[in-house]
Amino acid sequence: MEIVREDSAGTAESGDARVTVRPNPNGGLALELRGPSCERYGQDIRLVALSTLAALGVADAMVSVEEKGALDATIQARLAAACGRAAGVGSPPWEALL
Amino acid sequence: MSGTRNQCAMPTHIPNYGPIEPFMGAHKAAEGSAKLFASLDAALDALGAHSGMTVSFHHHFREGDLIVNMVLEALARRGLRDLSLAPSSLSSVHAPLIDFIKDGTIRRIRTSGLRGPLADAISAGLMDEPILIQSHGGRARAIDGGELVIDLAVLGVPSCDERGNASGAFGRSACGSLGYAMVDARNAKKVLLLSEEIVPYPLAPASIRQDYVDAIVAIDSVGDPSGIGKGATRMTRDPRELLIAGNAAAAISAAGVIRQGFSLQTGSGGASLAVVRFLREMMVERGVKASFALGGITSQLVRLLEEGLVGALFDVQSFDLDAARSLASNPGHREMDASYYANPGLKGCAVDALDVVVLSAMEVDLELNVNVITGSDGVIRGASGGHCDTAAGAALTVVVAPLLRGRLPSVVDRVTTIVTPGESVDLLVTDRGIAVNPRRPELAESLRGAGLPVRDIDWLKRLAESYTGIPRPLEFDDRAIALVEYRDGTIIDLIRRPKGLSR
């Protein structure tokens, strides 16, 4: 999936995450992670984000995840929705996450 | 009337009695208005404010407090150093104290709680000496017991008269009970009132009495009313908190507590506050009335009093303006000081008479130890309050917490900081099940008999981690930033500096 513009998904509500995806002019993946769970779960969230991006076929993007206590499934869903929008494909390939 | 009889005739020593002081003329106290000073500085001059002294404050104005910052600024301006601060609690509004710690004005702090930028800075190692976290009962024990000697108590009050009778129940910045300040007033070497209104003598009933007060300064504002108290503590509509509250009320019922004349206390958290609503329904349905409710008083408890469902409210701190109004108008709503409430060092305190207390928690561990002081990053952001006092006193101690807060499990292997020891906790009620202290097998039996979801605490922990994954352990360095005192004066835990904050 090719990221062609900046777009985002999710909210800043407790239990959710706000994910923003933009094209990366330098190529490759740049992942920025912020939020109250990072101290204890940063590594887990990073792994889930990277494996989700791999499953979606996103290889070049700047991704920012601002989590507010989101569980893995929420991170996956917000990331997929944001990538789908930023790639201009509308609905993301949800089956890739199964 | 003056005039002296022939004093020369009066011996200074009487056989079989001892030495005496002969009468020298009628004693007349200074005029009532002699306590009134034109400015804070004039009062501090008269009271002999000095470097190294211990200054105390109360936290009845909560997040609206203007007094602590104002007074510390005045003390710093006078060039005083190495002060010990002994407020009943501190909050987010006290961020300006950071500068007074940095410049050496403040050397030592003991408090029940700490939040916001000041808490962050102290957690990162701002102070040379670790701070002391005290419970409300523990602080009263230290003061009434003479262990904590207060040189100067500076007590903000909404109104007082010119002789120093003060109340929190009246005035435009009414905060309700002055329960914490009452202990300071009767023990401090010097007591200075900062009052928003000076009313005609005598202000009655007085929470702080004229016989304890040295000086009074009228000031424009003691606090920001919007931070002092909300109109009424709002009942939560969060379905998960309501579920927890419903489970807690059902467990309290199954434990056999809701009988004629029982007594209760509930904390101020969303779920523990909501328990009152469910208990009320049960009381109405069964025609049962409670004898008294204790502690921080909210509009929900005021409603019980006004409906005749509880005989009396004993108020150490009014949590909202409804409670403050009720204290001023309801005869059954009584003010109590922190020692009467929870001091374990005297001959009895009210928490010992509690049938049930419902308390919140940030973390609970497999031994049922409770943390209400440090967050998931190890940084101080809470208050000890009356947590360990009421848990020790009440016949049934119920701790309520959601199984998860965001991604963070509330049930953990070992709490970051112990404030209340697990041995004084009977039940942990979550949205996914209830854990019972293994020392109370009969309680577990009663709950199971009532069809309640009794679970092993280890099972709850594993359930939480099945959603969140296993949290990475926090790392700390060797620097102690705070000592956590148990109510009897022993140290129950140390708070060390989180590694991420070391420089």
Coordinates of C-alpha atoms in Angstrom, one line a residue:
Chain A
M1 CA 0.0 0.0 0.0
E2 CA 1.5 3.3 -1.0
I3 CA 1.0 6.3 1.3
V4 CA 0.2 9.3 -0.9
R5 CA -1.1 11.9 1.6
E6 CA -1.4 12.6 5.2
D7 CA -4.4 11.2 6.9
S8 CA -5.4 9.9 10.3
A9 CA -7.8 7.7 12.3
G10 CA -8.9 7.4 15.9
T11 CA -9.5 9.8 18.8
A12 CA -7.8 11.1 21.9
E13 CA -10.4 9.4 24.1
S14 CA -9.3 7.1 26.9
G15 CA -8.8 3.6 25.6
D16 CA -8.2 4.8 22.0
A17 CA -5.3 5.9 19.9
R18 CA -5.0 8.7 17.3
V19 CA -2.9 7.4 14.4
T20 CA -1.5 9.8 11.7
V21 CA 0.2 8.5 8.6
R22 CA 2.2 10.6 6.1
P23 CA 4.5 9.9 3.1
N24 CA 8.1 9.6 4.1
P25 CA 10.3 11.5 1.7
N26 CA 13.4 9.6 3.0
G27 CA 11.7 6.3 2.4
G28 CA 11.3 3.5 4.9
L29 CA 9.3 3.5 8.1
A30 CA 9.6 6.1 10.8
L31 CA 7.4 5.3 13.9
E32 CA 6.8 7.8 16.6
L33 CA 5.0 6.6 19.7
R34 CA 3.6 8.8 22.6
G35 CA 1.1 8.2 25.4
P36 CA 0.6 7.1 29.0
S37 CA 1.2 3.4 28.4
C38 CA 4.6 3.8 26.7
E39 CA 6.5 3.5 29.9
R40 CA 5.2 -0.1 30.5
Y41 CA 4.1 -1.2 27.1
G42 CA 6.1 0.9 24.6
Q43 CA 7.9 -2.2 23.2
D44 CA 4.7 -4.2 22.8
I45 CA 2.9 -1.3 21.0
R46 CA 5.8 -0.7 18.7
L47 CA 5.9 -4.4 17.7
V48 CA 2.2 -4.5 17.0
A49 CA 2.4 -1.3 14.9
L50 CA 5.3 -2.6 12.9
S51 CA 3.8 -6.0 12.3
T52 CA 0.5 -4.4 11.3
L53 CA 2.2 -2.1 8.8
A54 CA 4.0 -5.1 7.4
A55 CA 0.8 -7.0 7.0
L56 CA -0.8 -4.0 5.3
G57 CA 2.2 -3.8 2.9
V58 CA 3.2 -0.3 4.0
A59 CA 6.9 0.0 3.7
D60 CA 7.4 3.8 3.4
A61 CA 5.6 6.1 5.8
M62 CA 6.0 8.4 8.7
V63 CA 3.6 7.1 11.4
S64 CA 2.7 8.8 14.6
V65 CA 0.7 6.9 17.3
E66 CA -0.7 8.9 20.2
E67 CA -2.1 6.2 22.4
K68 CA -4.4 6.8 25.3
G69 CA -4.4 3.3 26.8
A70 CA -5.4 1.5 23.6
L71 CA -5.2 -2.3 23.5
D72 CA -3.5 -4.1 20.6
A73 CA -6.7 -4.6 18.6
T74 CA -7.4 -0.9 18.7
I75 CA -3.9 0.0 17.6
Q76 CA -4.2 -2.4 14.7
A77 CA -7.6 -1.1 13.6
R78 CA -6.7 2.6 13.9
L79 CA -3.5 2.0 12.0
A80 CA -5.2 0.1 9.2
A81 CA -7.9 2.8 8.9
A82 CA -5.3 5.6 8.8
C83 CA -3.2 3.8 6.2
G84 CA -6.2 3.0 4.0
R85 CA -7.2 6.7 4.0
A86 CA -3.6 8.0 3.5
A87 CA -3.2 5.5 0.6
G88 CA -6.4 6.7 -0.9
V89 CA -7.8 3.2 -1.1
G90 CA -10.9 3.9 1.1
S91 CA -11.5 0.8 3.1
P92 CA -8.3 -0.9 4.2
P93 CA -7.6 -4.5 3.5
W94 CA -8.9 -5.8 6.8
E95 CA -8.4 -9.4 5.8
A96 CA -4.6 -8.7 5.9
L97 CA -4.9 -8.4 9.7
L98 CA -6.6 -11.7 10.3
Chain B
M1 CA -10.9 48.5 88.3
S2 CA -7.4 48.7 89.7
G3 CA -5.8 49.3 93.1
T4 CA -3.7 47.2 95.3
R5 CA -3.9 46.2 98.9
N6 CA -0.9 46.3 100.9
Q7 CA 1.3 43.8 99.0
C8 CA 4.1 44.2 101.5
A9 CA 2.0 42.4 104.0
M10 CA 1.7 39.3 101.7
P11 CA 4.4 36.8 102.4
T12 CA 6.0 35.1 99.3
H13 CA 6.2 31.8 101.1
I14 CA 3.4 30.1 103.0
P15 CA 4.2 27.4 105.5
N16 CA 2.8 23.9 104.5
Y17 CA 1.9 25.3 101.0
G18 CA 5.0 26.7 99.3
P19 CA 6.0 29.8 97.3
I20 CA 3.3 32.0 95.9
E21 CA 3.1 35.0 93.5
P22 CA 1.4 37.9 95.3
F23 CA -1.3 39.8 93.5
M24 CA 0.0 42.8 91.6
G25 CA -3.1 44.3 89.9
A26 CA -6.1 43.2 87.8
H27 CA -5.1 41.4 84.7
K28 CA -6.4 42.8 81.5
A29 CA -5.9 41.2 78.1
A30 CA -5.1 43.4 75.1
E31 CA -8.0 44.9 73.2
G32 CA -9.7 42.3 71.0
S33 CA -8.6 44.1 67.8
A34 CA -5.0 43.8 68.9
K35 CA -4.8 40.5 67.0
L36 CA -5.6 42.3 63.7
F37 CA -2.6 43.1 61.6
A38 CA -2.6 45.4 58.5
S39 CA -0.5 43.1 56.4
L40 CA 0.9 39.6 56.2
D41 CA 4.4 41.0 56.7
A42 CA 3.4 42.9 59.8
A43 CA 1.9 39.7 61.3
L44 CA 5.0 37.6 60.3
D45 CA 7.2 40.3 62.1
A46 CA 5.0 40.1 65.2
L47 CA 5.0 36.3 65.2
G48 CA 8.7 36.0 64.9
A49 CA 8.9 34.0 61.6
H50 CA 12.4 32.6 61.4
S51 CA 14.6 30.4 59.2
G52 CA 14.4 26.7 60.0
M53 CA 10.9 26.9 61.4
T54 CA 8.1 24.4 60.7
V55 CA 5.1 26.0 58.9
S56 CA 1.8 24.3 58.5
F57 CA -1.3 24.8 56.3
H58 CA -4.5 23.0 55.6
H59 CA -5.9 21.9 52.2
H60 CA -9.6 22.6 52.7
F61 CA -9.5 24.9 49.6
R62 CA -8.1 22.0 47.6
E63 CA -7.3 23.0 44.0
G64 CA -8.5 26.6 44.7
D65 CA -5.9 27.3 47.5
L66 CA -4.1 30.6 47.2
I67 CA -2.6 30.7 50.8
V68 CA 0.4 28.3 50.5
N69 CA 1.9 30.0 47.5
M70 CA 1.2 33.5 48.9
V71 CA 2.7 32.8 52.3
L72 CA 5.8 31.0 50.9
E73 CA 6.4 34.0 48.6
A74 CA 6.3 36.3 51.6
L75 CA 8.6 34.1 53.6
A76 CA 11.1 33.8 50.7
R77 CA 11.0 37.6 50.3
R78 CA 12.1 37.9 53.9
G79 CA 15.1 35.8 53.1
L80 CA 14.1 32.9 55.3
R81 CA 15.7 29.5 54.6
D82 CA 15.5 25.8 55.4
L83 CA 11.8 25.9 56.2
S84 CA 9.9 22.7 57.0
L85 CA 6.6 22.6 55.3
A86 CA 3.8 20.6 57.0
P87 CA 0.6 21.1 55.0
S88 CA -2.2 18.6 55.4
S89 CA -1.9 18.1 51.6
L90 CA -0.6 19.8 48.5
S91 CA -2.0 19.8 44.9
S92 CA -1.4 20.9 41.4
V93 CA -1.8 24.6 42.2
H94 CA 1.4 24.5 44.3
A95 CA 3.8 24.3 41.3
P96 CA 5.3 27.7 42.4
L97 CA 6.9 25.9 45.4
I98 CA 9.4 24.4 43.0
D99 CA 11.3 27.7 42.9
F100 CA 11.2 28.0 46.7
I101 CA 12.8 24.6 47.0
K102 CA 15.4 25.4 44.4
D103 CA 16.5 28.6 46.2
G104 CA 16.7 27.0 49.6
T105 CA 13.6 28.6 51.2
I106 CA 12.1 25.1 51.7
R107 CA 14.2 22.2 52.9
R108 CA 11.7 19.6 54.1
I109 CA 8.1 18.7 53.3
R110 CA 5.6 16.4 54.9
T111 CA 2.2 16.1 53.3
S112 CA -0.6 13.6 52.6
G113 CA -0.6 14.1 48.9
L114 CA 1.2 15.7 46.0
R115 CA 0.2 16.2 42.3
G116 CA 1.1 18.1 39.2
P117 CA 4.4 19.8 38.4
L118 CA 5.6 19.9 42.0
A119 CA 5.1 16.1 42.3
D120 CA 6.9 15.6 39.0
A121 CA 9.8 17.7 40.1
I122 CA 10.1 16.0 43.5
S123 CA 9.9 12.6 41.8
A124 CA 12.8 13.6 39.6
G125 CA 14.9 14.4 42.7
L126 CA 14.4 18.1 43.2
M127 CA 14.8 17.9 47.0
D128 CA 17.9 16.8 49.0
E129 CA 15.7 15.3 51.8
P130 CA 13.0 12.8 50.9
I131 CA 9.5 14.0 51.6
L132 CA 7.3 12.3 54.2
I133 CA 3.9 11.1 53.0
Q134 CA 1.5 10.9 56.0
S135 CA -2.1 9.7 56.3
H136 CA -4.7 12.1 57.7
G137 CA -4.8 10.1 60.9
G138 CA -1.0 9.8 61.0
R139 CA -0.5 13.5 60.7
A140 CA -3.0 14.2 63.5
R141 CA -1.2 11.6 65.6
A142 CA 2.2 13.3 65.0
I143 CA 0.8 16.8 65.9
D144 CA -1.4 15.9 68.9
G145 CA 1.3 13.5 70.1
G146 CA 4.0 16.3 70.0
E147 CA 6.2 14.5 67.5
L148 CA 5.5 17.2 64.8
V149 CA 6.0 20.6 66.4
I150 CA 4.5 23.4 64.3
D151 CA 6.2 26.8 64.9
L152 CA 3.6 28.6 62.8
A153 CA 0.3 27.5 61.5
V154 CA -1.0 29.8 58.7
L155 CA -4.7 28.9 58.3
G156 CA -6.8 30.4 55.5
V157 CA -10.4 30.8 56.6
P158 CA -13.5 32.1 54.8
S159 CA -14.6 34.1 57.8
C160 CA -13.6 34.9 61.4
D161 CA -14.2 37.6 64.0
E162 CA -11.6 40.0 65.4
R163 CA -10.7 37.7 68.3
G164 CA -10.0 34.7 66.1
N165 CA -13.1 32.6 66.1
A166 CA -13.2 31.1 62.6
S167 CA -15.5 29.0 60.5
G168 CA -15.3 27.4 57.1
A169 CA -19.1 27.1 56.8
F170 CA -19.9 30.7 56.1
G171 CA -18.6 33.4 53.7
R172 CA -18.3 33.6 50.0
S173 CA -15.4 31.2 49.9
A174 CA -17.1 28.7 52.2
C175 CA -15.2 25.4 52.2
G176 CA -17.2 23.6 54.8
S177 CA -15.4 21.6 57.5
L178 CA -12.0 22.9 58.8
G179 CA -11.3 19.4 60.3
Y180 CA -7.6 19.2 59.4
A181 CA -6.9 22.8 60.4
M182 CA -8.4 22.3 63.9
V183 CA -5.5 20.0 64.9
D184 CA -2.9 22.6 63.8
A185 CA -4.7 25.4 65.5
R186 CA -4.7 23.8 69.0
N187 CA -1.1 22.6 68.8
A188 CA 1.0 25.2 66.8
K189 CA 3.2 27.5 68.8
K190 CA 1.8 30.5 66.8
V191 CA -1.5 30.6 64.8
L192 CA -2.1 33.1 62.1
L193 CA -5.5 33.3 60.4
L194 CA -5.8 34.8 56.9
S195 CA -9.4 35.6 56.5
E196 CA -11.6 36.8 53.7
E197 CA -14.2 38.3 55.9
I198 CA -14.0 39.8 59.5
V199 CA -17.5 39.4 61.0
P200 CA -18.8 41.0 64.2
Y201 CA -17.9 39.1 67.5
P202 CA -18.8 36.4 68.3
L203 CA -18.7 34.1 65.3
A204 CA -20.3 30.9 66.5
P205 CA -20.1 28.0 66.2
A206 CA -16.4 28.4 65.7
S207 CA -14.3 25.6 64.2
I208 CA -11.1 27.4 65.2
R209 CA -11.3 29.1 68.6
Q210 CA -10.1 32.5 69.7
D211 CA -8.0 30.9 72.5
Y212 CA -5.6 29.4 69.9
V213 CA -5.2 32.3 67.6
D214 CA -2.4 34.8 67.8
A215 CA -2.9 37.0 64.8
I216 CA -5.3 37.7 62.0
V217 CA -4.8 39.4 58.6
A218 CA -7.7 40.2 56.3
I219 CA -7.0 39.3 52.7
D220 CA -9.0 39.8 49.5
S221 CA -9.2 36.1 48.6
V222 CA -8.3 32.9 50.3
G223 CA -9.1 30.7 47.3
D224 CA -10.6 30.4 43.9
P225 CA -14.2 29.2 44.5
S226 CA -14.2 27.1 41.3
G227 CA -11.3 25.1 42.7
I228 CA -12.6 24.9 46.3
G229 CA -15.6 22.8 45.5
K230 CA -18.1 22.1 42.8
G231 CA -21.7 22.8 43.3
A232 CA -22.3 19.1 43.8
T233 CA -20.1 16.1 43.2
R234 CA -21.5 14.7 40.1
M235 CA -22.6 11.1 40.0
T236 CA -20.7 9.1 37.5
R237 CA -22.5 7.9 34.3
D238 CA -19.6 5.7 33.3
P239 CA -21.2 2.2 32.9
R240 CA -18.1 0.4 34.1
E241 CA -18.0 2.5 37.3
L242 CA -21.7 1.9 37.8
L243 CA -21.1 -1.9 37.3
I244 CA -18.3 -1.8 39.9
A245 CA -20.4 0.2 42.3
G246 CA -23.4 -2.2 41.9
N247 CA -21.1 -5.2 42.6
A248 CA -19.6 -3.4 45.6
A249 CA -23.1 -2.7 47.1
A250 CA -24.2 -6.2 46.4
A251 CA -21.1 -7.5 48.2
I252 CA -21.6 -5.2 51.2
S253 CA -25.2 -6.5 51.4
A254 CA -24.1 -10.1 51.1
A255 CA -21.6 -9.5 53.9
G256 CA -24.6 -8.7 56.2
V257 CA -23.6 -5.1 56.8
I258 CA -26.8 -3.3 55.8
R259 CA -28.7 -3.6 59.0
Q260 CA -30.4 -1.1 61.3
G261 CA -27.9 1.5 62.6
F262 CA -24.9 0.5 60.5
S263 CA -22.2 3.1 59.7
L264 CA -20.3 3.8 56.5
Q265 CA -17.7 5.8 54.7
T266 CA -17.1 6.1 51.0
G267 CA -14.1 7.7 49.2
S268 CA -14.5 10.4 46.6
G269 CA -13.6 8.3 43.5
G270 CA -16.3 7.8 40.8
A271 CA -17.1 4.2 41.6
S272 CA -16.8 4.5 45.4
L273 CA -19.1 7.6 45.3
A274 CA -21.6 5.7 43.2
V275 CA -21.8 2.9 45.8
V276 CA -23.8 5.4 48.0
R277 CA -26.5 5.5 45.4
F278 CA -26.9 1.7 45.3
L279 CA -26.8 1.4 49.1
R280 CA -29.5 4.1 49.3
E281 CA -31.8 2.0 47.2
M282 CA -31.2 -1.0 49.4
M283 CA -31.8 1.0 52.5
V284 CA -35.1 2.4 51.2
E285 CA -36.3 -1.0 50.0
R286 CA -35.5 -2.7 53.3
G287 CA -36.5 0.2 55.6
V288 CA -33.0 0.3 57.1
K289 CA -31.3 3.5 58.4
A290 CA -27.6 4.1 59.0
S291 CA -26.4 5.6 62.3
F292 CA -23.6 7.8 60.8
A293 CA -21.4 8.4 57.8
L294 CA -17.8 9.6 58.1
G295 CA -15.0 11.3 56.3
G296 CA -15.0 13.5 53.2
I297 CA -18.7 14.5 52.9
T298 CA -20.4 14.8 49.5
S299 CA -23.8 15.9 48.2
Q300 CA -24.8 12.2 48.0
L301 CA -24.3 11.7 51.8
V302 CA -26.1 15.0 52.5
R303 CA -29.1 13.7 50.6
L304 CA -29.1 10.6 52.8
L305 CA -29.1 12.8 55.9
E306 CA -31.8 15.1 54.6
E307 CA -34.0 12.0 53.7
G308 CA -33.5 10.7 57.2
L309 CA -31.6 7.6 56.0
V310 CA -28.5 8.4 58.0
G311 CA -28.6 9.8 61.6
A312 CA -25.5 12.0 61.4
L313 CA -22.6 13.0 59.2
F314 CA -19.2 13.5 60.7
D315 CA -17.3 15.8 58.3
V316 CA -13.5 16.2 58.4
Q317 CA -13.6 17.7 54.9
S318 CA -16.5 18.9 52.7
F319 CA -16.0 17.7 49.1
D320 CA -18.5 20.0 47.5
L321 CA -20.5 23.1 48.1
D322 CA -23.7 21.1 48.9
A323 CA -21.7 19.6 51.8
A324 CA -20.5 23.0 52.9
R325 CA -24.0 24.4 52.8
S326 CA -25.3 21.4 54.8
L327 CA -22.7 21.8 57.5
A328 CA -23.9 25.4 58.0
S329 CA -27.6 24.4 58.1
N330 CA -28.2 20.8 59.1
P331 CA -27.9 20.1 62.9
G332 CA -27.1 16.4 62.1
H333 CA -24.1 17.4 60.0
R334 CA -21.2 17.8 62.4
E335 CA -17.7 19.0 61.9
M336 CA -14.9 16.7 63.3
D337 CA -11.2 17.3 63.5
A338 CA -8.6 14.9 62.1
S339 CA -7.8 13.4 65.4
Y340 CA -11.4 12.6 66.3
Y341 CA -11.6 11.1 62.8
A342 CA -8.6 8.9 62.5
N343 CA -5.8 9.5 65.0
P344 CA -4.5 6.1 66.2
G345 CA -2.4 7.5 69.0
L346 CA -5.2 8.7 71.3
K347 CA -7.9 6.8 73.1
G348 CA -10.2 6.2 70.2
C349 CA -11.2 7.6 66.8
A350 CA -14.2 7.4 64.7
V351 CA -12.9 5.2 61.9
D352 CA -12.7 2.4 64.5
A353 CA -16.5 2.5 64.7
L354 CA -17.0 2.0 61.0
D355 CA -18.9 -1.0 59.7
V356 CA -17.9 -0.5 56.1
V357 CA -15.6 1.7 54.1
V358 CA -15.4 1.8 50.3
L359 CA -12.0 3.0 48.9
S360 CA -10.5 3.6 45.5
A361 CA -7.1 2.3 44.4
M362 CA -4.6 2.9 41.6
E363 CA -3.0 -0.5 42.0
V364 CA -3.8 -3.6 44.1
D365 CA -1.4 -6.5 44.3
L366 CA -1.7 -10.2 44.9
E367 CA -1.4 -9.6 48.7
L368 CA -4.1 -6.9 48.4
N369 CA -1.7 -4.2 49.2
V370 CA -3.0 -0.9 47.8
N371 CA -1.2 2.0 46.1
V372 CA -2.9 5.4 45.9
I373 CA 0.3 7.5 45.6
T374 CA 2.4 6.6 42.6
G375 CA 1.3 6.3 39.0
S376 CA 2.2 3.6 36.5
D377 CA 5.4 5.5 35.7
G378 CA 6.5 5.5 39.3
V379 CA 5.9 9.3 39.6
I380 CA 4.0 10.7 42.7
R381 CA 0.5 11.7 41.7
G382 CA -2.0 11.0 44.5
A383 CA -2.6 11.2 48.2
S384 CA -2.5 8.9 51.2
G385 CA -5.5 10.6 52.7
G386 CA -7.5 8.5 55.1
H387 CA -7.0 5.3 53.1
C388 CA -4.9 3.3 55.5
D389 CA -6.7 4.8 58.5
T390 CA -10.2 3.8 57.5
A391 CA -9.0 0.4 56.1
A392 CA -7.5 -0.4 59.5
G393 CA -10.6 0.8 61.4
A394 CA -13.5 -0.5 59.4
A395 CA -15.0 -3.9 60.1
L396 CA -15.3 -4.4 56.3
T397 CA -12.9 -2.7 53.9
V398 CA -13.9 -2.7 50.3
V399 CA -11.5 -1.5 47.6
V400 CA -13.0 -0.7 44.2
A401 CA -11.0 -0.5 41.0
P402 CA -11.6 -1.1 37.3
L403 CA -9.6 -4.2 36.1
L404 CA -7.9 -2.0 33.5
R405 CA -7.3 1.7 33.3
G406 CA -6.7 2.3 29.6
R407 CA -4.0 -0.4 28.9
L408 CA -2.8 -0.6 32.5
P409 CA -3.9 -3.4 34.8
S410 CA -5.0 -2.4 38.3
V411 CA -4.2 -5.8 39.6
V412 CA -0.4 -6.4 39.6
D413 CA 2.2 -8.8 41.1
R414 CA 3.5 -6.1 43.5
V415 CA 2.2 -2.5 43.8
T416 CA 4.7 0.2 43.0
T417 CA 4.2 1.7 46.5
I418 CA 2.3 0.3 49.5
V419 CA 0.1 2.9 51.2
T420 CA -2.4 0.5 52.7
P421 CA -1.3 -3.0 53.8
G422 CA -3.3 -5.9 52.3
E423 CA -4.0 -7.3 55.7
S424 CA -6.5 -4.5 56.3
V425 CA -8.3 -5.0 53.0
D426 CA -11.2 -7.5 52.9
L427 CA -12.6 -7.2 49.4
L428 CA -11.3 -6.0 46.0
V429 CA -14.3 -5.3 43.7
T430 CA -13.6 -4.9 40.0
D431 CA -15.8 -4.9 36.9
R432 CA -14.7 -8.5 36.2
G433 CA -15.0 -10.2 39.6
I434 CA -14.5 -9.8 43.3
A435 CA -11.4 -11.0 45.2
V436 CA -11.7 -11.9 48.9
N437 CA -8.9 -11.7 51.4
P438 CA -8.0 -15.3 52.1
R439 CA -8.1 -14.5 55.9
R440 CA -11.9 -14.1 55.4
P441 CA -13.1 -17.5 54.1
E442 CA -16.6 -16.9 55.7
L443 CA -16.9 -13.7 53.7
A444 CA -16.1 -15.5 50.5
E445 CA -18.7 -18.1 51.4
S446 CA -21.4 -15.4 51.9
L447 CA -20.6 -13.7 48.6
R448 CA -20.7 -17.0 46.7
G449 CA -24.0 -17.8 48.4
A450 CA -25.4 -14.5 47.0
G451 CA -24.3 -15.5 43.5
L452 CA -21.5 -12.9 43.3
P453 CA -18.5 -13.5 41.0
V454 CA -15.8 -14.4 43.6
R455 CA -12.5 -14.9 41.8
D456 CA -8.9 -15.6 42.8
I457 CA -6.9 -12.4 42.8
D458 CA -4.3 -14.2 40.7
W459 CA -7.1 -15.1 38.2
L460 CA -8.0 -11.4 37.9
K461 CA -4.4 -10.4 37.3
R462 CA -4.0 -13.0 34.6
L463 CA -7.3 -11.9 33.0
A464 CA -6.0 -8.3 32.9
E465 CA -2.7 -9.4 31.3
S466 CA -4.5 -11.4 28.7
Y467 CA -5.7 -8.1 27.3
T468 CA -2.8 -5.9 28.0
G469 CA 0.3 -8.2 27.9
I470 CA 2.7 -8.3 30.8
P471 CA 3.9 -4.8 31.8
R472 CA 7.6 -4.0 31.7
P473 CA 8.8 -3.6 35.2
L474 CA 9.6 -0.1 36.3
E475 CA 13.2 0.7 37.1
F476 CA 14.3 2.9 39.9
D477 CA 17.7 4.2 41.0
D478 CA 18.9 4.3 44.6
R479 CA 17.7 7.8 45.4
A480 CA 14.8 7.8 47.9
I481 CA 12.5 10.7 47.1
A482 CA 9.8 10.0 49.6
L483 CA 9.0 7.9 52.7
V484 CA 5.5 6.6 53.1
E485 CA 4.5 6.6 56.7
Y486 CA 1.8 4.2 58.0
R487 CA -0.7 5.8 60.4
D488 CA 1.2 4.7 63.5
G489 CA 4.4 6.5 62.5
T490 CA 6.3 3.5 61.1
I491 CA 7.6 3.6 57.5
I492 CA 5.7 1.2 55.3
D493 CA 7.5 1.9 52.0
L494 CA 10.0 4.0 50.2
I495 CA 9.5 5.8 46.9
R496 CA 12.6 5.8 44.8
R497 CA 13.4 7.9 41.8
P498 CA 12.2 6.3 38.5
K499 CA 15.3 5.6 36.3
G500 CA 13.9 7.6 33.3
L501 CA 14.0 10.7 35.5
S502 CA 17.6 10.5 36.7
R503 CA 20.0 13.0 35.3

